[in-house]
Coordinates of C-alpha atoms in Angstrom, one line a residue:
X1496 CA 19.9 -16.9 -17.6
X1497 CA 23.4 -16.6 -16.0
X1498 CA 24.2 -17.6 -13.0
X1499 CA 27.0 -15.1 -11.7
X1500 CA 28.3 -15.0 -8.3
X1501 CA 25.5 -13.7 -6.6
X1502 CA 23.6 -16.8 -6.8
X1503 CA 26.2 -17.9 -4.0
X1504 CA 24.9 -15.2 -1.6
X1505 CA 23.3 -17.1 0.7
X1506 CA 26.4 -18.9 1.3
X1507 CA 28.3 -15.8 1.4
X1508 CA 26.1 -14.4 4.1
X1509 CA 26.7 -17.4 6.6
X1510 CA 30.4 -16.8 6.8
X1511 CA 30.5 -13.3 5.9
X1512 CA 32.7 -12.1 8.8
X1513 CA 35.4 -14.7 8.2
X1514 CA 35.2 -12.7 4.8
X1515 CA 35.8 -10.1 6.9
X1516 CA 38.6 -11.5 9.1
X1517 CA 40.8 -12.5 6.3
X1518 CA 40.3 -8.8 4.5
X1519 CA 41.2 -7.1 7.4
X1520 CA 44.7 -9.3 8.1
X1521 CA 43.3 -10.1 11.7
X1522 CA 45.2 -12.0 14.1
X1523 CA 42.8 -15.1 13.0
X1524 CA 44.7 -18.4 12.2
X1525 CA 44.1 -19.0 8.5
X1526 CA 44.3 -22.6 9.1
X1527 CA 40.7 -22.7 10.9
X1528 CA 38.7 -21.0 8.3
X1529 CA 37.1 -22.8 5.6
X1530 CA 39.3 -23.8 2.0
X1531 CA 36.8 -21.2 0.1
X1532 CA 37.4 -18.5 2.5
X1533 CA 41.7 -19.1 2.3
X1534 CA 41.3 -19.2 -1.2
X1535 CA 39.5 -15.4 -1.6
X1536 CA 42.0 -13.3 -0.1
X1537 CA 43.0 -11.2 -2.3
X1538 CA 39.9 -11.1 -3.9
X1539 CA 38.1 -10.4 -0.6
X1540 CA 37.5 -6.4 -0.7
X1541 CA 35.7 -7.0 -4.1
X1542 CA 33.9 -9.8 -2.5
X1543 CA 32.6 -7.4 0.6
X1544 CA 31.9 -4.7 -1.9
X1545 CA 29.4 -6.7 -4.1
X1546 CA 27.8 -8.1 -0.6
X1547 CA 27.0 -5.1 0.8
X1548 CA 26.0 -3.9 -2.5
X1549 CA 23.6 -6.5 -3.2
X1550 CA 21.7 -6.4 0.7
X1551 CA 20.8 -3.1 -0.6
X1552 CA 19.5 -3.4 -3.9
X1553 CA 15.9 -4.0 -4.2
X1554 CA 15.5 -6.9 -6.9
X1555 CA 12.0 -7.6 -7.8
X1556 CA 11.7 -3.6 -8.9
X1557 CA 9.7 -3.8 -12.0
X1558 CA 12.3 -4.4 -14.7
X1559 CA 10.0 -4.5 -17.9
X1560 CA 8.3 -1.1 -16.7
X1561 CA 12.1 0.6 -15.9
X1562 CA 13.1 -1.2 -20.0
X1563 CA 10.2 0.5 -21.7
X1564 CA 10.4 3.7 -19.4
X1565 CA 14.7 3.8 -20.7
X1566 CA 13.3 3.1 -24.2
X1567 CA 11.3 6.5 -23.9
X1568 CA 13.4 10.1 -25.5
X1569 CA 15.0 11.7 -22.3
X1570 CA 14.1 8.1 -20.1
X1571 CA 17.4 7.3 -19.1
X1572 CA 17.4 10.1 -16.4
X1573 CA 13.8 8.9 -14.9
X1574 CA 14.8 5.8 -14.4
X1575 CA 17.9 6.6 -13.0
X1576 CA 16.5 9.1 -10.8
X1577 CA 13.7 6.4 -10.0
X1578 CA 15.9 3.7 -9.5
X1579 CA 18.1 6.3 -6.9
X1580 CA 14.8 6.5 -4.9
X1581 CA 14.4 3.1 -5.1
X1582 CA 17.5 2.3 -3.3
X1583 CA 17.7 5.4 -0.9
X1584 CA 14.3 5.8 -0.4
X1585 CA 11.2 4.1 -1.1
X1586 CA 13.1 0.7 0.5
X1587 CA 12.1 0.8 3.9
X1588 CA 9.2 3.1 3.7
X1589 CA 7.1 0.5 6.0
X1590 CA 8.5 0.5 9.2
X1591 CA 5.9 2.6 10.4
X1592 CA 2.9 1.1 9.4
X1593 CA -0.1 1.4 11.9
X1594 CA -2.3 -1.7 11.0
X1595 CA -0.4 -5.0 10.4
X1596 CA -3.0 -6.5 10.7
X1597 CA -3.9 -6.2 7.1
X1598 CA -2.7 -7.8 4.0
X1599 CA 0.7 -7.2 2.7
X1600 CA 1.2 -3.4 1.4
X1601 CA 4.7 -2.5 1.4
X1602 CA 7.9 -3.1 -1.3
X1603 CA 6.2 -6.7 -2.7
X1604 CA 2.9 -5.0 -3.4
X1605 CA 4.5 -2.6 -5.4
X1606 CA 6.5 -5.1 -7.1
X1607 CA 3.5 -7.0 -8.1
X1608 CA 1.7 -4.3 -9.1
X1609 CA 4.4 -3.6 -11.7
X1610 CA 4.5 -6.6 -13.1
X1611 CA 0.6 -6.3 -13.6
X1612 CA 1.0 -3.0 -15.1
X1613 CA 3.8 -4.5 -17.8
X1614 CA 1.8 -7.4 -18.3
X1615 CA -1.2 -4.9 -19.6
X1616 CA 1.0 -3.3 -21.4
X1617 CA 2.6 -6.5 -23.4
X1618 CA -0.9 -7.2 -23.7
X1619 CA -2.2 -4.0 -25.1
X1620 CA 0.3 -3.5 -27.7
X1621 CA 0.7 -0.2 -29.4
X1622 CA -2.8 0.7 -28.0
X1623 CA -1.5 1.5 -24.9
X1624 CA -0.1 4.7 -26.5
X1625 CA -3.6 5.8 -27.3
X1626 CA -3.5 7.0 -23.2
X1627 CA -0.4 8.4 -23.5
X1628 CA 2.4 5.7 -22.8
X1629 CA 4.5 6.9 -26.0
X1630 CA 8.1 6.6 -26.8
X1631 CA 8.1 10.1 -26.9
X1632 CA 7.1 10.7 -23.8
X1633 CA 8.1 9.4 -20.1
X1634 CA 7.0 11.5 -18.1
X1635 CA 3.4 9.4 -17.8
X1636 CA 5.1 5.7 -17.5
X1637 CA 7.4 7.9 -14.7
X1638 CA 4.5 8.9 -12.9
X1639 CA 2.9 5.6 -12.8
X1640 CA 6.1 3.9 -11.4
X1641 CA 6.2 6.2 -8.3
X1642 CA 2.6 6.0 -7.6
X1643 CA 2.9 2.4 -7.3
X1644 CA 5.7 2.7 -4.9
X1645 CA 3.8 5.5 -3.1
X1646 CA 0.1 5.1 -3.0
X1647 CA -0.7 3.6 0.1
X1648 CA 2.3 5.0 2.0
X1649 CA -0.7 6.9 4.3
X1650 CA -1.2 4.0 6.4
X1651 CA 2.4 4.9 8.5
X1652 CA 1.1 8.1 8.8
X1653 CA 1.1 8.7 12.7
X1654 CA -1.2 11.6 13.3
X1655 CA -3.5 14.4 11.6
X1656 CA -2.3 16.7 10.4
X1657 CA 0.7 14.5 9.6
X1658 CA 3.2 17.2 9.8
X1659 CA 3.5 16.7 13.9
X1660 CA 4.2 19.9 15.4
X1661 CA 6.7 20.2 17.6
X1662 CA 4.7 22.2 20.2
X1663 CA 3.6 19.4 22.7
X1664 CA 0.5 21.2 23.2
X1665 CA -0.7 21.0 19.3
X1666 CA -4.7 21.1 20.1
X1667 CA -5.4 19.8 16.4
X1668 CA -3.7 17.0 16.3
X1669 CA -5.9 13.3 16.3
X1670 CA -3.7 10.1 17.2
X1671 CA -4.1 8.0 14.4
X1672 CA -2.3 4.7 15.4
X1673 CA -5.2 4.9 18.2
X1674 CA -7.7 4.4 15.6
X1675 CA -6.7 1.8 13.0
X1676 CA -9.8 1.8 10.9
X1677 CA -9.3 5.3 10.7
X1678 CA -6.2 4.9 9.0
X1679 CA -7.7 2.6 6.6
X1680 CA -10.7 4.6 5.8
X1681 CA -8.4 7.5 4.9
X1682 CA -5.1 5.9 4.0
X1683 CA -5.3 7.1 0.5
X1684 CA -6.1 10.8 1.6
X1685 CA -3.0 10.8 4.3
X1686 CA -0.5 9.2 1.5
X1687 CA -0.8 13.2 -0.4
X1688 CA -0.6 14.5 3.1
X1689 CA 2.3 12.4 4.1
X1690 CA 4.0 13.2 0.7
X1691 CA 3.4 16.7 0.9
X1692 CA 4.5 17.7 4.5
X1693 CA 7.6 15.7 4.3
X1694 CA 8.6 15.9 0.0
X1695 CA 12.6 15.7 1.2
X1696 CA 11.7 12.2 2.3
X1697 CA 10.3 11.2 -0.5
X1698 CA 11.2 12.9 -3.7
X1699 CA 14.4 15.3 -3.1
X1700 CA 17.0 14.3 -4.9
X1701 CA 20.4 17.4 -5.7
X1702 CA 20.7 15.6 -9.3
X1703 CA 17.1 15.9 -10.6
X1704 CA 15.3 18.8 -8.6
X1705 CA 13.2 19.3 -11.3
X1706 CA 11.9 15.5 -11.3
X1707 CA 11.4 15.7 -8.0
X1708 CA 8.9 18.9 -8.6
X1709 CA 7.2 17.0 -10.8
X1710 CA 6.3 13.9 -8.7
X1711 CA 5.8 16.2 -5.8
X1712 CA 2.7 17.9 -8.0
X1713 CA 1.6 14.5 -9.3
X1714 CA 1.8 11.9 -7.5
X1715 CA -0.2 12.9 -4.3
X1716 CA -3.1 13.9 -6.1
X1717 CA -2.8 10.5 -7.7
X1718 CA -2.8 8.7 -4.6
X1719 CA -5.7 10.5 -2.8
X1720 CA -7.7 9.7 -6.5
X1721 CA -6.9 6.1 -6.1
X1722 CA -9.6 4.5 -4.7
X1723 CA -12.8 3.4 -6.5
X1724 CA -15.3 6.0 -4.8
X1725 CA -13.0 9.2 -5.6
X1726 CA -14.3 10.8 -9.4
X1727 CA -12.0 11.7 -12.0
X1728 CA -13.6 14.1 -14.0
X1729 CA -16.2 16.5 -14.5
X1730 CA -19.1 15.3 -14.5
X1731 CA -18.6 11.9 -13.2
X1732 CA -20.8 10.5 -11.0
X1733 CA -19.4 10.5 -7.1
X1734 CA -19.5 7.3 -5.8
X1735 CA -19.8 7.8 -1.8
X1736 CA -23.2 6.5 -1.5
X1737 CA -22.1 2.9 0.0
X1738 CA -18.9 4.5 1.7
X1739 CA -21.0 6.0 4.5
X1740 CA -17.8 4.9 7.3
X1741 CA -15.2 7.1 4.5
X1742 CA -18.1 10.3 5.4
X1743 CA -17.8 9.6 8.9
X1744 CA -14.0 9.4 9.0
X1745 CA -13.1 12.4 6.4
X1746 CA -15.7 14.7 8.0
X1747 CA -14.4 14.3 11.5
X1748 CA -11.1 14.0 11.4
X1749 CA -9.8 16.0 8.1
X1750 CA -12.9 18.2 9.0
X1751 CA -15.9 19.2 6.4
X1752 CA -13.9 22.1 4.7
X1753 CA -10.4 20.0 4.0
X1754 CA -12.7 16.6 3.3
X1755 CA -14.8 18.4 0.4
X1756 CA -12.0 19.6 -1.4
X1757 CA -10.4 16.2 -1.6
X1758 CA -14.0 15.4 -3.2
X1759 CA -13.9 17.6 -5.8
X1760 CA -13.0 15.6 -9.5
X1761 CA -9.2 15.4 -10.2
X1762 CA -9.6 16.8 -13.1
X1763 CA -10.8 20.1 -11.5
X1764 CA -7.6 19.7 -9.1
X1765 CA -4.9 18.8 -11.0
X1766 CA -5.6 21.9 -13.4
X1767 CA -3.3 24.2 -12.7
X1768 CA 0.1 22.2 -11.7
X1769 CA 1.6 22.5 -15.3
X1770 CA 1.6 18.7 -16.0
X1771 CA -1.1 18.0 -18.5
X1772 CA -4.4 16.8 -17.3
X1773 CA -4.6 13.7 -19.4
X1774 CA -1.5 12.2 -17.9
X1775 CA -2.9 12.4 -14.2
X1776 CA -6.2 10.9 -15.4
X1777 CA -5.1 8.3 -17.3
X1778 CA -2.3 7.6 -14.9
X1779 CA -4.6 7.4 -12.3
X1780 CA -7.1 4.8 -13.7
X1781 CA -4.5 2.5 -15.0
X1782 CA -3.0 2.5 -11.0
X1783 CA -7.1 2.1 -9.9
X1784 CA -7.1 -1.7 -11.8
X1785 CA -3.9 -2.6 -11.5
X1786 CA -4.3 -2.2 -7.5
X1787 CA -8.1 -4.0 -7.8
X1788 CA -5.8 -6.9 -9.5
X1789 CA -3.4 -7.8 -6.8
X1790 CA -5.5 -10.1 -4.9
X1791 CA -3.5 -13.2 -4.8
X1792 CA -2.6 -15.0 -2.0
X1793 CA 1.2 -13.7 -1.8
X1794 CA -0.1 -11.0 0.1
X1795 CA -0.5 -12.7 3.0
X1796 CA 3.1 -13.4 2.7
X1797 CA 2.8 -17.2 3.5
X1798 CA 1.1 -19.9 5.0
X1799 CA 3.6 -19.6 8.0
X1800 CA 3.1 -16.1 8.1
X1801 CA -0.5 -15.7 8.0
X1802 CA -0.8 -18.5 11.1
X1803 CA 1.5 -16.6 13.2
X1804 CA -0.4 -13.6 12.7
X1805 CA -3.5 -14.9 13.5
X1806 CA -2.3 -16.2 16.8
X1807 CA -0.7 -12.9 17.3
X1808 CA -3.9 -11.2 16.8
X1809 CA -6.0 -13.6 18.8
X1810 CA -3.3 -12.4 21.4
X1811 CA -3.5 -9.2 21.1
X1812 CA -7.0 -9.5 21.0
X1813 CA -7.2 -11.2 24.1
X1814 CA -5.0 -8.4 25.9
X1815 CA -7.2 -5.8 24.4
X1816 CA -10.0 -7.1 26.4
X1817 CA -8.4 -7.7 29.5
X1818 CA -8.1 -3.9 29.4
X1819 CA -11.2 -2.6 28.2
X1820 CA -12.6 -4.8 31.3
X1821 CA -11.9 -1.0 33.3
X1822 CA -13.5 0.8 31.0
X1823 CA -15.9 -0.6 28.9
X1824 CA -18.8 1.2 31.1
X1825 CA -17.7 5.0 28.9
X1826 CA -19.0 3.3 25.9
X1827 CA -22.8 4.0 24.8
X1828 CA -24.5 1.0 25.8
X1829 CA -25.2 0.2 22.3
X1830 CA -21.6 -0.2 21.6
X1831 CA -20.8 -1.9 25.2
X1832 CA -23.1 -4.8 24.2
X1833 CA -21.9 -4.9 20.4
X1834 CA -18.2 -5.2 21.5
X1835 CA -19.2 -7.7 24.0
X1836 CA -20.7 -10.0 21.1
X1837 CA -17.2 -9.3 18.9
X1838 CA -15.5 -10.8 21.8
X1839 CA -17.0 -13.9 21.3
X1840 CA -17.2 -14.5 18.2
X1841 CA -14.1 -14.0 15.9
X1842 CA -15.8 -13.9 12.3
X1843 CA -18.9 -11.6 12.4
X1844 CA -18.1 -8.7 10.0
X1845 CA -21.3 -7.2 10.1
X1846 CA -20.9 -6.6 14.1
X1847 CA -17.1 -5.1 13.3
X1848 CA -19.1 -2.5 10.5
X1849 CA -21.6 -1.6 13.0
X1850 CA -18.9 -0.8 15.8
X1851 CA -17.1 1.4 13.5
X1852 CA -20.5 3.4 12.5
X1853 CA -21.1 4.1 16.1
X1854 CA -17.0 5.0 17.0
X1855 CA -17.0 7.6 14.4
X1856 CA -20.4 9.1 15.7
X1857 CA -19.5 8.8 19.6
X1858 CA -16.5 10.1 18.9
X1859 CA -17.9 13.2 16.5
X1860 CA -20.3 14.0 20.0
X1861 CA -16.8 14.0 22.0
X1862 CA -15.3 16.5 19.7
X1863 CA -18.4 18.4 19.4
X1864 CA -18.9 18.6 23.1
X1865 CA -15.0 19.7 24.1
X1866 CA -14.2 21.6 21.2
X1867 CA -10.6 20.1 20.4
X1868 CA -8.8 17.1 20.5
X1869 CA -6.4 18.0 23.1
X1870 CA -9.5 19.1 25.1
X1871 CA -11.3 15.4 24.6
X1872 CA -8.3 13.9 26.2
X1873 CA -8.0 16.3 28.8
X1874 CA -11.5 16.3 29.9
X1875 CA -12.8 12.9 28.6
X1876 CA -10.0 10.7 28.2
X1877 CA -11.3 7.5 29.7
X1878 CA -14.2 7.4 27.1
X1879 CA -11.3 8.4 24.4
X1880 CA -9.3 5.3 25.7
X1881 CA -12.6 3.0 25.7
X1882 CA -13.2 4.1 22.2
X1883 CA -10.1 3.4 21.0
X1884 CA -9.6 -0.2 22.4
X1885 CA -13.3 -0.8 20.8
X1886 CA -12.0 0.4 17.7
X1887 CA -8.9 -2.2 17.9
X1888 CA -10.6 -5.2 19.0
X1889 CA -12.9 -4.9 16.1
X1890 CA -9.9 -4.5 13.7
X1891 CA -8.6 -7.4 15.1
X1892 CA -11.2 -9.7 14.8
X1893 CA -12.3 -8.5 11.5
X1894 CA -8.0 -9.0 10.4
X1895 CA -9.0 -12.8 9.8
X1896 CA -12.0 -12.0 7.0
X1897 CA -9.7 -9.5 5.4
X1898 CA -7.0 -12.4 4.8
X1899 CA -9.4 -14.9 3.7
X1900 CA -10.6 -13.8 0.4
X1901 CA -6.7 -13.2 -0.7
X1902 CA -6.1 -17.2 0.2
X1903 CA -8.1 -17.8 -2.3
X1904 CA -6.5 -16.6 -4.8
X1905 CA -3.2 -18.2 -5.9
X1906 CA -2.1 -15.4 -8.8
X1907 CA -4.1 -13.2 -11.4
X1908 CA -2.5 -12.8 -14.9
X1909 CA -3.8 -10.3 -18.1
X1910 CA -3.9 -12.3 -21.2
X1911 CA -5.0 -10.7 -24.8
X1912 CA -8.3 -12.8 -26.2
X1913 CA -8.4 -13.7 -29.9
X1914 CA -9.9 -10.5 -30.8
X1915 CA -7.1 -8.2 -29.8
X1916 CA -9.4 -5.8 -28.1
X1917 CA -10.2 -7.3 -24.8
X1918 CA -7.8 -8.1 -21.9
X1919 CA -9.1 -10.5 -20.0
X1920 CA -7.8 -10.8 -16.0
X1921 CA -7.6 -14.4 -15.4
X1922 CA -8.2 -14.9 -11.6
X1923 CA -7.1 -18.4 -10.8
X1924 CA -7.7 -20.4 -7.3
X1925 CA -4.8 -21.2 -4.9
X1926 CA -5.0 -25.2 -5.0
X1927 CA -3.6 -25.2 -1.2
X1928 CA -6.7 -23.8 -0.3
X1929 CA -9.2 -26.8 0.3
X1930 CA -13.0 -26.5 -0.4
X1931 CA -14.9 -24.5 -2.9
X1932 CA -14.3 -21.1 -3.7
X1933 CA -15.9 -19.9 -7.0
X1934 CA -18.0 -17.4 -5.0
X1935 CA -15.2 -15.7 -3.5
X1936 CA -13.2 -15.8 -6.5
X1937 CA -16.7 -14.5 -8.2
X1938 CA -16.1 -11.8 -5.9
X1939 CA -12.9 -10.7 -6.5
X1940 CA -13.9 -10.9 -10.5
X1941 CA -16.9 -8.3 -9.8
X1942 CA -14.5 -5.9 -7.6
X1943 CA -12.3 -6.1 -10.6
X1944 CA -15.3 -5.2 -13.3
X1945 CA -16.4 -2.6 -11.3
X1946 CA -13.1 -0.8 -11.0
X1947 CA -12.4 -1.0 -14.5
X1948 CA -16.1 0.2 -15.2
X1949 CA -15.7 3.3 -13.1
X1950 CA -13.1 4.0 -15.2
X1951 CA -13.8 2.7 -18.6
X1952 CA -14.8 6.2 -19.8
X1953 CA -11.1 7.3 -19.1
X1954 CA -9.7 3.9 -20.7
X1955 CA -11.7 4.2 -23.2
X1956 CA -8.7 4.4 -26.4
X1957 CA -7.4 1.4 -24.5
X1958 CA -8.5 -1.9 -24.8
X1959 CA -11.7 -3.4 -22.9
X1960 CA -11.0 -5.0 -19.3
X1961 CA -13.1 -8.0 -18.6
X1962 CA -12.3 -10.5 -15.2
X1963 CA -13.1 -14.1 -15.2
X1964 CA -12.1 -17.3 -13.1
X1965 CA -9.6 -19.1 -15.0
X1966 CA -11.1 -23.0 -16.1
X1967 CA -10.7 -25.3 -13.4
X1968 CA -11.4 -23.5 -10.6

């Protein structure tokens, strides 16, 4: 590996605007500056150039994917186009997001889940042009690249319908960042919204129009597909029956109509868009175990992160109930005494489940009562308020159960076993973690499985996926 002058850039950064000084001929007395800075005068425009350069470029993007995706026919204009996004686009796509308090999803999640997609990929060989990953082709490795980047992009979304209107007295539209277990519910639903209302965010690009049509079809239908109870084909079995809170949510606040559709398999919906079927499918389930794979305990940053933001949610926490003490009363008393329980005790997940079950249906009587939104806030807003802050205290204390099982976990790695027809997902433990965790990491094996198995049908030219906790753990 060479080591070019980039390696110096954390140096570079701490006296940048001497840099700066000495480029610009200020009135600065040479003498005072540092021997390194005296010596790169004339070299000191490149110098600023490549810095500013390089805090812009995202590293970590996924290099093995972007190689094999150049190596395609016509690939050298995807991933340019990709990599233009990248830069311009896709970067900073996090600053809105409405629940922090949930593991990492943003530009490192991504990252990760590229290098799990190349790693299945080294690993599978020529077999993983059996689903359509050829040399000819790259328009499917394309589409997988900017679902990765994209699929969870629904959590910033601030209200639905997404597209806020710009009359102030919009009747249909539902706060979202009031409900945070809303968002998560739905997140992957609101990512095709999000991408849809807004595709010059996202996709536009003057050089490659036609690319960007092309995601624009895809790519939301991909991410609203994404999750394990969605179905894929025709056929398929739908998989809602344990995802009673995902009813609640779609039902009330996409309505029954706009919910259904989003129901319906993907390959009924992706027929008529002009990119073959096959591509989405296959697309899709590849994304659907490649996302059940990053578990590992970089998503919750670091150790130093993930204390500070359980303090910060204990915080929070605490403020949440100072102000629910004025208006705890509009809750149904079933709810008053379950959020009073929550507030003393940190760790009961079951409690948190059955706070959410009763929000969605106290807040479905609300609706049903006053019609619209805007009238339920008009006419009812104190029990609107009270539901909200139930609906955040819960998130809150259920935040530290949602990081717990990722802690455990210190990376997860595809390897090929002897018999070149079986990846296995090694899943090993995170040895700062003290104490046994075989049943969590059991867990996270059998989440695994089962994505894979709801999808095997689709993978089925591709080699068989099988989890397992790596010896020694």
């Amino acid at each position: 590996m060479s080591m070019p002058l980039g390696y110096a850039y954390s140096s570079l950064d701490e006296e940048i605007n001497m840099l700066k000084a000495v480029h610009e001929n200020t009135e600065v007395s040479k003498d005072s500056l540092p021997q390194w800075v005296k010596n790169s005068e004339f070299m000191a425009g490149t110098l600023l150039k490549s810095y500013e350069e390089a805090r812009e470029k995202p590293y970590g993007t996924g290099e093995e994917l972007f190689r094999r995706l150049r190596n395609c026919t016509g690939g050298n204009e995807w991933a340019d186009y990709l990599q233009e996004l990248l830069t311009c686009k896709w970067g900073e796509l996090w600053l809105g997001d409405q629940i922090p308090e949930t593991v990492e999803h943003s530009r490192r999640h991504s990252k990760r889940l590229m290098e799990l997609a190349a790693n299945f990929f080294r690993c599978s060989g020529k077999r993983v042009k059996n689903i359509g990953f050829t040399d000819e082709n790259p328009l499917p490795l394309a589409i997988l690249i900017a679902s990765i980047y994209l699929h969870d992009i629904g959590h910033t979304a601030l209200s639905y319908p997404v597209a806020v209107s710009n009359d102030v007295n919009d009747e249909k539209l539902f706060p979202l960042g009031l409900f945070p277990s809303a968002v998560r519910e739905l997140h992957h639903i609101l990512t095709g919204e999000v991408l849809m209302s807004s595709p010059e965010r996202y996709f536009m690009s003057s050089k490659y129009p036609d690319k960007a049509d092309v995601l624009l079809k895809c790519v939301p239908l991909i991410a609203a597909h994404h999750r394990r109870y969605t179905v894929l084909r025709r056929g398929d079995s739908a998989g809602l029956g344990s995802y009673d809170m995902i009813m609640k949510a779609g039902n009330l606040i996409l309505g029954s109509d706009r919910f259904g559709e989003t129901l319906k398999p993907l390959e009924e919906r992706a027929e008529n868009i002009g990119v073959p079927v096959e591509i989405l499918l296959n697309v899709t389930a590849l994304l659907r175990v490649i996302d059940g794979c990053d578990v590992q305990s970089d998503r919750v940053i670091s150790r130093h992160y993930l204390e500070y933001r359980n303090q910060r949610s204990i915080d929070e926490s605490r403020l949440i109930q100072s102000e629910m003490m004025s208006c705890i009363r509009q809750l149904p008393k079933g709810l008053q005494n379950d959020v009073k329980l929550i507030a003393a005790d940190i760790s009961d997940d079951e409690i948190c489940k059955k706070i959410y079950s009763q929000f969605f249906d106290s807040l479905s009587e609300l609706k049903e009562q006053y019609g619209t939104w805007r009238n339920v806030q008009g006419e009812a807003l104190s029990e609107f308020i009270a539901l909200s802050l139930a609906n955040k205290l819960a998130f809150k204390r259920e935040q530290h159960l949602h990081f717990q099982k990722h802690q455990c976990t210190g990376f997860v790695l595809p390897v090929m076993n002897d018999d070149k027809n079986i990846i296995t997902v090694k899943i090993f433990r995170n040895n700062l973690i003290e104490g046994n965790v075989k049943a969590t990491l059991a867990s996270i094996a059998g989440d695994i499985d089962r994505e894979y198995n709801k999808v095997r049908d689709v993978l089925k030219n591709f080699p068989v996926i099988k989890a397992e906790i790596a010896g020694g753990s």
